[in-house]
Coordinates of C-alpha atoms in Angstrom, one line a residue:
M1 CA 37.8 227.4 -106.3
L2 CA 34.0 227.4 -106.0
A3 CA 33.5 229.9 -108.8
P4 CA 34.9 228.2 -112.0
G5 CA 32.6 230.3 -114.2
R6 CA 34.6 233.5 -113.6
A7 CA 38.0 231.9 -112.6
G8 CA 40.7 233.3 -114.8
S9 CA 38.5 235.7 -116.6
A10 CA 39.3 239.3 -117.3
A11 CA 36.3 240.3 -115.2
E12 CA 37.7 238.5 -112.2
A13 CA 41.0 240.5 -112.5
A14 CA 39.2 243.8 -113.2
T15 CA 37.1 243.4 -110.0
G16 CA 39.7 242.0 -107.6
D17 CA 40.9 243.6 -104.4
A18 CA 44.0 245.0 -106.2
A19 CA 41.8 246.5 -108.9
Y20 CA 39.6 248.2 -106.3
V21 CA 42.7 249.6 -104.5
R22 CA 43.9 250.9 -107.9
A23 CA 40.5 252.5 -108.5
M24 CA 40.4 254.1 -105.1
L25 CA 43.9 255.5 -105.6
D26 CA 42.9 256.8 -109.0
A27 CA 39.8 258.5 -107.4
E28 CA 41.9 260.2 -104.7
A29 CA 44.5 261.4 -107.2
A30 CA 41.9 262.7 -109.6
L31 CA 40.3 264.7 -106.7
T32 CA 43.5 266.5 -105.8
R33 CA 44.2 267.2 -109.5
A34 CA 40.7 268.6 -110.0
Q35 CA 41.2 270.8 -106.9
A36 CA 44.6 272.0 -108.2
A37 CA 43.0 272.9 -111.5
L38 CA 40.7 275.3 -109.7
G39 CA 43.4 276.7 -107.4
L40 CA 42.1 274.8 -104.4
A41 CA 45.4 272.9 -104.0
P42 CA 49.0 273.5 -105.2
A43 CA 50.0 271.9 -108.4
S44 CA 52.9 270.3 -106.5
A45 CA 50.4 268.6 -104.2
A46 CA 48.5 267.2 -107.1
A47 CA 51.7 265.8 -108.6
A48 CA 52.8 264.3 -105.2
V49 CA 49.4 262.6 -104.6
T50 CA 49.4 261.3 -108.1
A51 CA 52.9 259.9 -107.8
A52 CA 52.2 258.4 -104.4
A53 CA 49.0 256.8 -105.7
A54 CA 50.7 255.3 -108.8
V55 CA 52.6 252.6 -106.8
T56 CA 49.8 250.2 -105.9
G57 CA 52.3 247.8 -104.3
R58 CA 52.7 250.1 -101.4
Y59 CA 49.1 249.3 -100.2
D60 CA 48.7 245.9 -98.7
V61 CA 45.2 244.6 -99.5
R62 CA 44.9 242.3 -96.5
D63 CA 46.1 245.0 -94.1
L64 CA 43.6 247.4 -95.5
A65 CA 40.8 244.9 -95.2
L66 CA 41.6 244.2 -91.5
R67 CA 42.0 247.9 -90.7
S68 CA 38.8 248.7 -92.5
R69 CA 36.8 247.1 -89.7
A70 CA 37.5 250.0 -87.5
G71 CA 35.6 252.5 -89.7
G72 CA 33.5 250.1 -91.7
N73 CA 35.1 250.8 -95.1
P74 CA 38.5 250.5 -96.8
V75 CA 38.9 254.1 -97.7
I76 CA 39.8 255.3 -94.2
P77 CA 43.0 253.1 -93.9
L78 CA 43.8 253.8 -97.5
V79 CA 43.7 257.5 -97.0
A80 CA 46.0 257.2 -94.0
N81 CA 48.5 255.2 -96.1
L82 CA 48.3 257.5 -99.1
T83 CA 48.7 260.6 -96.9
A84 CA 51.9 259.1 -95.4
A85 CA 53.2 258.1 -98.9
T86 CA 52.5 261.6 -100.2
A87 CA 54.2 263.3 -97.3
E88 CA 57.3 261.3 -98.0
L89 CA 57.4 262.9 -101.5
D90 CA 56.3 266.3 -100.4
P91 CA 55.8 267.1 -96.7
A92 CA 53.4 270.0 -97.5
A93 CA 51.3 267.9 -99.9
G94 CA 49.9 265.4 -97.4
E95 CA 47.2 267.7 -96.1
F96 CA 45.6 267.8 -99.6
V97 CA 44.9 264.1 -99.8
H98 CA 41.2 263.4 -99.6
R99 CA 40.6 267.1 -98.8
G100 CA 36.8 267.8 -98.4
A101 CA 35.7 264.3 -99.4
T102 CA 34.0 261.6 -97.6
S103 CA 34.8 257.9 -97.8
Q104 CA 31.7 257.2 -99.9
D105 CA 32.8 259.7 -102.5
I106 CA 36.0 257.7 -103.1
L107 CA 34.5 254.2 -102.9
D108 CA 31.5 255.0 -105.1
T109 CA 33.8 256.6 -107.6
A110 CA 36.2 253.7 -107.5
T111 CA 33.2 251.3 -107.9
M112 CA 32.1 253.1 -111.0
L113 CA 35.7 253.0 -112.4
V114 CA 35.9 249.2 -111.6
A115 CA 32.5 248.7 -113.3
S116 CA 33.5 250.7 -116.4
R117 CA 36.8 248.9 -116.8
T118 CA 35.1 245.5 -116.3
L119 CA 32.3 246.3 -118.7
A120 CA 34.8 247.0 -121.4
T121 CA 35.9 243.4 -121.4
V122 CA 32.3 242.1 -121.1
L123 CA 31.2 244.2 -124.1
A124 CA 34.0 242.9 -126.1
D125 CA 33.1 239.3 -125.3
L126 CA 29.4 239.9 -126.0
G127 CA 30.4 241.3 -129.4
R128 CA 32.6 238.3 -130.2
A129 CA 29.8 235.9 -129.2
A130 CA 27.3 237.8 -131.3
G131 CA 29.6 237.6 -134.3
A132 CA 29.9 233.9 -134.0
L133 CA 26.2 233.5 -133.7
A134 CA 25.7 235.6 -136.8
R135 CA 27.9 233.2 -138.7
L136 CA 26.0 230.2 -137.3
A137 CA 22.6 231.8 -138.2
A138 CA 23.7 232.5 -141.8
E139 CA 25.2 229.0 -142.2
H140 CA 22.1 227.3 -140.9
R141 CA 19.5 229.7 -142.2
D142 CA 17.6 226.8 -143.8
T143 CA 18.6 224.0 -141.5
P144 CA 15.3 222.5 -140.1
L145 CA 14.8 221.2 -136.6
P146 CA 11.8 220.8 -134.4
G147 CA 10.4 223.8 -132.7
R148 CA 9.5 223.0 -129.1
T149 CA 6.9 224.5 -126.9
L150 CA 6.1 223.3 -123.3
T151 CA 8.8 220.7 -123.8
Q152 CA 7.0 219.1 -126.8
H153 CA 7.4 219.2 -130.6
A154 CA 5.4 222.2 -132.0
V155 CA 6.1 223.0 -135.6
P156 CA 9.4 223.0 -137.6
T157 CA 11.8 226.0 -137.4
T158 CA 15.4 226.5 -138.4
F159 CA 18.5 226.4 -136.4
G160 CA 19.5 229.7 -138.1
L161 CA 16.4 231.4 -136.6
K162 CA 17.3 230.0 -133.2
A163 CA 20.9 231.3 -133.4
A164 CA 19.6 234.6 -134.7
G165 CA 17.4 234.9 -131.7
W166 CA 20.3 234.2 -129.3
R167 CA 22.3 236.8 -131.1
S168 CA 19.5 239.3 -130.8
L169 CA 19.4 238.8 -127.0
L170 CA 23.1 239.2 -126.6
L171 CA 23.1 242.4 -128.7
A172 CA 20.3 243.7 -126.5
G173 CA 22.3 242.9 -123.4
R174 CA 25.4 244.5 -124.9
D175 CA 23.4 247.7 -125.8
R176 CA 22.1 248.0 -122.2
L177 CA 25.5 247.5 -120.7
A178 CA 27.0 250.0 -123.1
A179 CA 24.4 252.6 -122.2
V180 CA 25.0 252.1 -118.5
Q181 CA 28.8 252.2 -119.0
N182 CA 28.5 255.5 -120.8
S183 CA 26.5 257.0 -117.9
L184 CA 28.4 255.7 -114.9
P185 CA 29.0 258.8 -112.8
A186 CA 31.7 260.1 -110.5
Q187 CA 30.6 260.6 -106.9
L188 CA 31.4 263.8 -105.0
G189 CA 29.3 265.3 -102.3
G190 CA 31.3 265.6 -99.1
A191 CA 30.0 264.7 -95.7
A192 CA 26.2 265.0 -96.5
G193 CA 26.0 265.7 -100.2
T194 CA 26.3 269.5 -100.0
L195 CA 29.9 270.0 -101.2
A196 CA 30.2 272.5 -98.3
A197 CA 33.8 271.5 -97.2
F198 CA 35.3 272.4 -100.6
A199 CA 34.0 276.0 -100.4
A200 CA 35.1 276.2 -96.8
F201 CA 38.6 275.1 -97.6
A202 CA 38.6 277.6 -100.5
G203 CA 37.7 280.4 -98.2
A204 CA 40.2 279.4 -95.6
D205 CA 43.0 279.2 -98.2
D206 CA 42.1 282.8 -99.2
G207 CA 43.0 283.9 -95.7
S208 CA 39.5 285.3 -95.5
A209 CA 37.6 285.5 -92.3
R210 CA 34.3 285.5 -94.2
D211 CA 31.7 283.0 -93.3
G212 CA 31.9 280.0 -95.7
A213 CA 28.4 280.5 -97.0
G214 CA 28.7 284.2 -97.6
A215 CA 32.0 283.7 -99.5
H216 CA 30.3 281.0 -101.5
D217 CA 27.5 283.3 -102.5
S218 CA 29.7 286.1 -103.8
D219 CA 32.0 283.7 -105.6
S220 CA 28.9 282.0 -107.2
A221 CA 27.8 285.3 -108.6
R222 CA 31.3 286.1 -110.0
D223 CA 32.9 282.8 -111.0
G224 CA 30.2 280.1 -110.6
D225 CA 29.7 277.7 -107.7
I226 CA 33.0 276.3 -106.6
G227 CA 31.4 273.0 -105.7
L228 CA 29.8 272.5 -109.0
R229 CA 33.0 273.5 -110.8
L230 CA 34.9 271.0 -108.8
L231 CA 32.4 268.3 -109.5
A232 CA 32.7 268.8 -113.2
G233 CA 36.5 268.8 -113.0
Y234 CA 36.6 265.7 -110.9
A235 CA 34.3 263.8 -113.3
A236 CA 36.6 264.9 -116.2
E237 CA 39.7 263.7 -114.3
T238 CA 38.2 260.3 -113.6
G239 CA 36.7 259.9 -117.1
L240 CA 33.3 259.2 -115.6
A241 CA 30.0 261.1 -116.3
E242 CA 29.2 264.2 -114.3
P243 CA 26.2 263.6 -112.0
A244 CA 23.5 266.2 -111.6
L245 CA 23.5 265.6 -107.9
P246 CA 25.6 263.7 -105.4
W247 CA 24.1 260.3 -105.3
H248 CA 25.0 259.0 -101.8
T249 CA 21.4 257.9 -101.3
L250 CA 20.2 258.3 -104.8
R251 CA 21.4 254.9 -106.1
T252 CA 20.1 255.1 -109.6
P253 CA 23.6 254.4 -111.1
V254 CA 23.9 251.2 -109.1
A255 CA 20.3 250.1 -109.8
D256 CA 20.7 250.7 -113.6
L257 CA 23.9 248.7 -113.6
A258 CA 22.3 245.9 -111.7
G259 CA 19.4 245.8 -114.1
A260 CA 21.6 245.7 -117.1
L261 CA 23.8 243.0 -115.6
A262 CA 20.7 240.9 -114.8
F263 CA 19.4 241.3 -118.3
A264 CA 22.8 240.3 -119.8
A265 CA 22.9 237.3 -117.5
G266 CA 19.5 236.2 -118.6
A267 CA 20.3 236.7 -122.3
L268 CA 23.4 234.5 -121.9
G269 CA 21.4 232.1 -119.8
K270 CA 18.9 231.6 -122.7
V271 CA 21.7 230.5 -125.0
A272 CA 22.9 228.1 -122.3
A273 CA 19.5 226.7 -121.6
D274 CA 18.8 225.9 -125.2
V275 CA 22.3 224.3 -125.7
L276 CA 21.8 222.2 -122.6
V277 CA 18.5 220.9 -123.8
L278 CA 19.6 220.3 -127.4
S279 CA 22.8 218.5 -126.3
R280 CA 20.9 215.9 -124.3
T281 CA 21.8 212.4 -125.4
E282 CA 18.2 211.7 -126.5
I283 CA 18.2 214.9 -128.7
G284 CA 21.8 215.3 -129.8
E285 CA 21.2 218.3 -132.1
L286 CA 24.1 220.3 -130.6
S287 CA 27.3 219.5 -128.7
E288 CA 30.1 221.6 -127.3
G289 CA 33.3 221.4 -129.2
S290 CA 35.3 220.3 -126.2
G291 CA 32.9 218.9 -123.6
G292 CA 33.9 218.3 -120.0
G293 CA 34.8 214.9 -118.6
S294 CA 33.4 213.0 -115.6
S295 CA 35.3 211.7 -112.6
A296 CA 33.3 208.5 -112.8
M297 CA 32.1 207.9 -116.4
P298 CA 34.7 207.9 -119.2
H299 CA 32.1 208.3 -121.9
K300 CA 30.8 211.7 -120.7
A301 CA 31.4 214.9 -122.7
N302 CA 29.4 217.3 -120.6
P303 CA 28.3 220.7 -121.9
V304 CA 30.4 222.5 -119.3
R305 CA 30.5 226.0 -120.8
A306 CA 26.7 226.0 -121.0
T307 CA 26.5 224.7 -117.5
L308 CA 28.7 227.5 -116.1
I309 CA 26.7 230.2 -118.0
A310 CA 23.4 228.7 -116.7
A311 CA 24.8 228.9 -113.1
A312 CA 25.6 232.5 -113.5
A313 CA 22.2 233.3 -115.0
R314 CA 20.6 231.9 -111.9
Q315 CA 22.6 234.0 -109.5
V316 CA 22.7 237.4 -111.0
P317 CA 19.0 238.3 -110.6
A318 CA 19.2 237.5 -106.9
L319 CA 22.3 239.8 -106.6
A320 CA 20.5 242.5 -108.5
A321 CA 17.6 242.2 -106.1
V322 CA 19.9 243.2 -103.2
L323 CA 21.2 246.1 -105.2
F324 CA 17.7 247.3 -106.0
G325 CA 16.8 247.0 -102.3
S326 CA 19.5 249.5 -101.5
L327 CA 17.6 252.2 -103.3
A328 CA 15.5 252.5 -100.1
G329 CA 18.4 254.0 -98.0
E330 CA 17.6 256.5 -95.3
D331 CA 18.9 260.1 -94.8
E332 CA 21.8 261.6 -96.7
R333 CA 24.0 258.6 -96.1
P334 CA 22.6 255.3 -94.9
A335 CA 23.9 252.7 -92.5
G336 CA 24.1 249.3 -94.1
A337 CA 22.3 249.9 -97.4
W338 CA 25.4 251.2 -99.0
H339 CA 27.6 248.6 -97.4
A340 CA 25.3 245.8 -98.6
E341 CA 26.0 246.7 -102.3
W342 CA 29.7 246.1 -102.4
Q343 CA 29.9 242.3 -102.6
P344 CA 26.7 241.7 -104.7
L345 CA 27.8 244.3 -107.3
R346 CA 31.3 242.9 -107.6
E347 CA 30.0 239.3 -107.8
A348 CA 27.4 240.3 -110.5
L349 CA 30.1 241.9 -112.6
R350 CA 32.3 238.8 -112.2
L351 CA 29.5 236.4 -113.0
V352 CA 28.4 238.2 -116.1
G353 CA 32.0 238.7 -117.2
G354 CA 32.8 235.0 -116.8
A355 CA 29.6 234.0 -118.5
A356 CA 30.4 236.3 -121.5
R357 CA 33.9 234.8 -121.7
D358 CA 32.3 231.3 -121.6
A359 CA 29.8 232.2 -124.2
V360 CA 32.5 233.1 -126.7
E361 CA 34.1 229.7 -126.2
L362 CA 30.7 228.0 -126.4
V363 CA 29.4 229.5 -129.6
E364 CA 32.7 229.7 -131.5
D365 CA 33.1 226.0 -131.1
L366 CA 29.5 224.8 -131.1
R367 CA 28.9 221.6 -133.1
V368 CA 25.6 221.5 -135.0
H369 CA 24.3 218.1 -136.1
P370 CA 21.7 218.6 -138.9
H371 CA 21.2 214.8 -139.3
R372 CA 20.0 214.6 -135.7
M373 CA 17.7 217.5 -136.3
R374 CA 16.2 215.7 -139.3
A375 CA 15.9 212.5 -137.4
N376 CA 14.1 214.3 -134.6
L377 CA 11.7 216.0 -137.1
D378 CA 10.7 212.5 -138.2
A379 CA 10.6 211.1 -134.6
T380 CA 6.8 211.6 -134.3
D381 CA 6.0 209.9 -137.6
G382 CA 4.5 213.0 -139.1
L383 CA 2.6 214.5 -136.2
I384 CA 4.8 217.6 -136.3
A385 CA 3.0 218.5 -139.6
T386 CA -0.6 218.7 -138.3
E387 CA -0.8 222.5 -138.3
H388 CA 0.3 222.5 -142.0
L389 CA -2.2 219.8 -142.8
A390 CA -5.0 221.7 -140.9
A391 CA -4.4 224.8 -142.9
A392 CA -4.4 222.9 -146.2
L393 CA -7.5 220.8 -145.4
T394 CA -9.4 223.8 -144.0
A395 CA -9.2 225.4 -147.4
L396 CA -10.6 222.2 -149.0
I397 CA -13.2 220.9 -146.6
G398 CA -13.8 223.5 -144.0
R399 CA -12.3 224.1 -140.6
G400 CA -14.6 221.9 -138.5
E401 CA -14.3 218.9 -140.8
A402 CA -10.6 219.3 -141.2
R403 CA -10.1 219.4 -137.4
S404 CA -12.3 216.3 -137.0
L405 CA -10.5 214.4 -139.7
L406 CA -7.1 215.2 -138.2
D407 CA -8.2 214.4 -134.6
R408 CA -9.3 211.0 -135.8
A409 CA -6.0 210.4 -137.7
V410 CA -3.8 211.6 -134.8
R411 CA -5.6 209.4 -132.3
R412 CA -5.2 206.4 -134.5
A413 CA -1.6 207.1 -135.2
V414 CA -0.8 207.4 -131.4
E415 CA -3.0 204.5 -130.3
E416 CA -2.0 202.0 -133.0
D417 CA 1.6 203.3 -133.3
V418 CA 1.4 203.9 -137.0
E419 CA 2.7 206.8 -139.1
L420 CA 0.3 209.7 -139.5
E421 CA 0.4 209.3 -143.3
D422 CA -1.0 205.7 -143.0
A423 CA -3.7 206.9 -140.5
L424 CA -4.7 209.6 -142.9
R425 CA -4.9 207.4 -145.9
A426 CA -7.1 205.0 -144.0
D427 CA -9.7 207.8 -143.7
P428 CA -12.1 207.9 -146.7
A429 CA -12.7 211.6 -146.2
L430 CA -9.1 212.4 -147.1
A431 CA -8.9 210.4 -150.3
A432 CA -11.3 212.9 -152.0
A433 CA -9.4 215.9 -150.6
L434 CA -5.7 215.3 -151.2
T435 CA -3.6 213.4 -153.7
P436 CA -0.9 211.1 -152.3
Q437 CA 1.7 213.5 -153.7
R438 CA 0.1 216.5 -152.0
L439 CA -0.2 214.6 -148.8
R440 CA 3.5 213.7 -148.8
H441 CA 4.4 217.3 -149.5
L442 CA 2.4 218.5 -146.5
L443 CA 3.8 215.9 -144.2
D444 CA 7.4 216.9 -145.0
P445 CA 8.6 219.2 -142.2
V446 CA 11.0 221.0 -144.5
T447 CA 8.1 222.4 -146.5
Y448 CA 6.7 224.2 -143.4
L449 CA 9.4 226.6 -142.3
G450 CA 7.2 229.7 -142.7
S451 CA 9.2 232.9 -142.7
A452 CA 12.0 231.5 -140.7
P453 CA 14.7 232.0 -143.4
A454 CA 13.5 235.5 -144.1
L455 CA 13.5 236.3 -140.4
V456 CA 17.1 235.2 -140.2
D457 CA 17.9 237.5 -143.1
R458 CA 16.2 240.4 -141.4
A459 CA 18.0 239.8 -138.1
L460 CA 21.4 239.7 -139.8
R461 CA 21.0 243.0 -141.7
P462 CA 23.8 245.4 -140.6
T463 CA 21.6 247.8 -138.7
R464 CA 23.9 248.0 -135.7
P465 CA 27.3 249.7 -135.3

């Protein structure tokens, strides 16, 4: 109720409790299948675990949440339920559930699965929004409006260039998220990141009385390290990347994801910030296609989509800071640093997913008002053209004299509330420098767009996949 920005979004569903349970079950089933592929578990056990994990409805989310308090994470009660469900299908298979793994292996892998599945929807929405912005940029390549710096009119620009800039940011956010999605790794390390239990179980299943380390050494020479082979197989089963090392306290994957999410939120937030400013009543250069109403004022058509995006952009950097803070976790598995990641990461995924969804709705139905842009260009009675005038006059009378002349004219225009053209014409030094026709040309904002149209063309060249 208090998060309308992500309510009903695909990201909300992809990160919900049910989705996390689904991902944890997928991680558990993948582990047993990977072990079976290496002869560390019977094929029948892998089939039974996979079948027991397939029925998500067997696992009550609220019950798991309450029982997770005993061990501090939801994997422990889930494993108990999955073991019981597996034993119902095959009594001999229950012992192969979660064999050799630790809770963090499963929850980290599940988190990466949740993130990957969520990012798929975010990337699609960012692509749609970028496509709509490309169309706006092309359509308004030459549509002039005031450029604004430090809240004030600067020089003219075009709305096409502004839209092309928004698109560039969204594509940069999409690229960063796509790169992170492709690198999200599975997690498998066992109790302290050594993968020791998997070799120990392998030796025990051989019926050998050999010490686990000794058996591991001889097997390594002959067949390759069993732990590394299992890690590769597990990653393949989950569809995630194979990590070089277990990353229980090496939280690069989470930090990279946090950084990419914060960048994407900021990119979306830039679009929203500009729309919010340009849709102010006093400016009126843009408006949302279907603005939101007010509970008190019937005339309001609030820029709600932009507002929700702006709210997300203000929250995600703070969430990312928590996730970066968890890099400083102690030992081989930390107390608290790992646990602190769960909610901020999920919320960051949800906020960015909701903002990307809202951005599609915003830009696909954005209303552009060129007549208001033109009126605002003229609002300062020619003052927006002073840089253009300075360049032209410098070539004629020198930089110092040109600046002095313009300073006098601007001061008179402001103090006497007259148009800059009238103030300039009243200065004798100008009459000898510029014809009336040349002066009017220089004062027309449309004649001073610089490379804006060419920059739009360059930004829209099909250089991306």
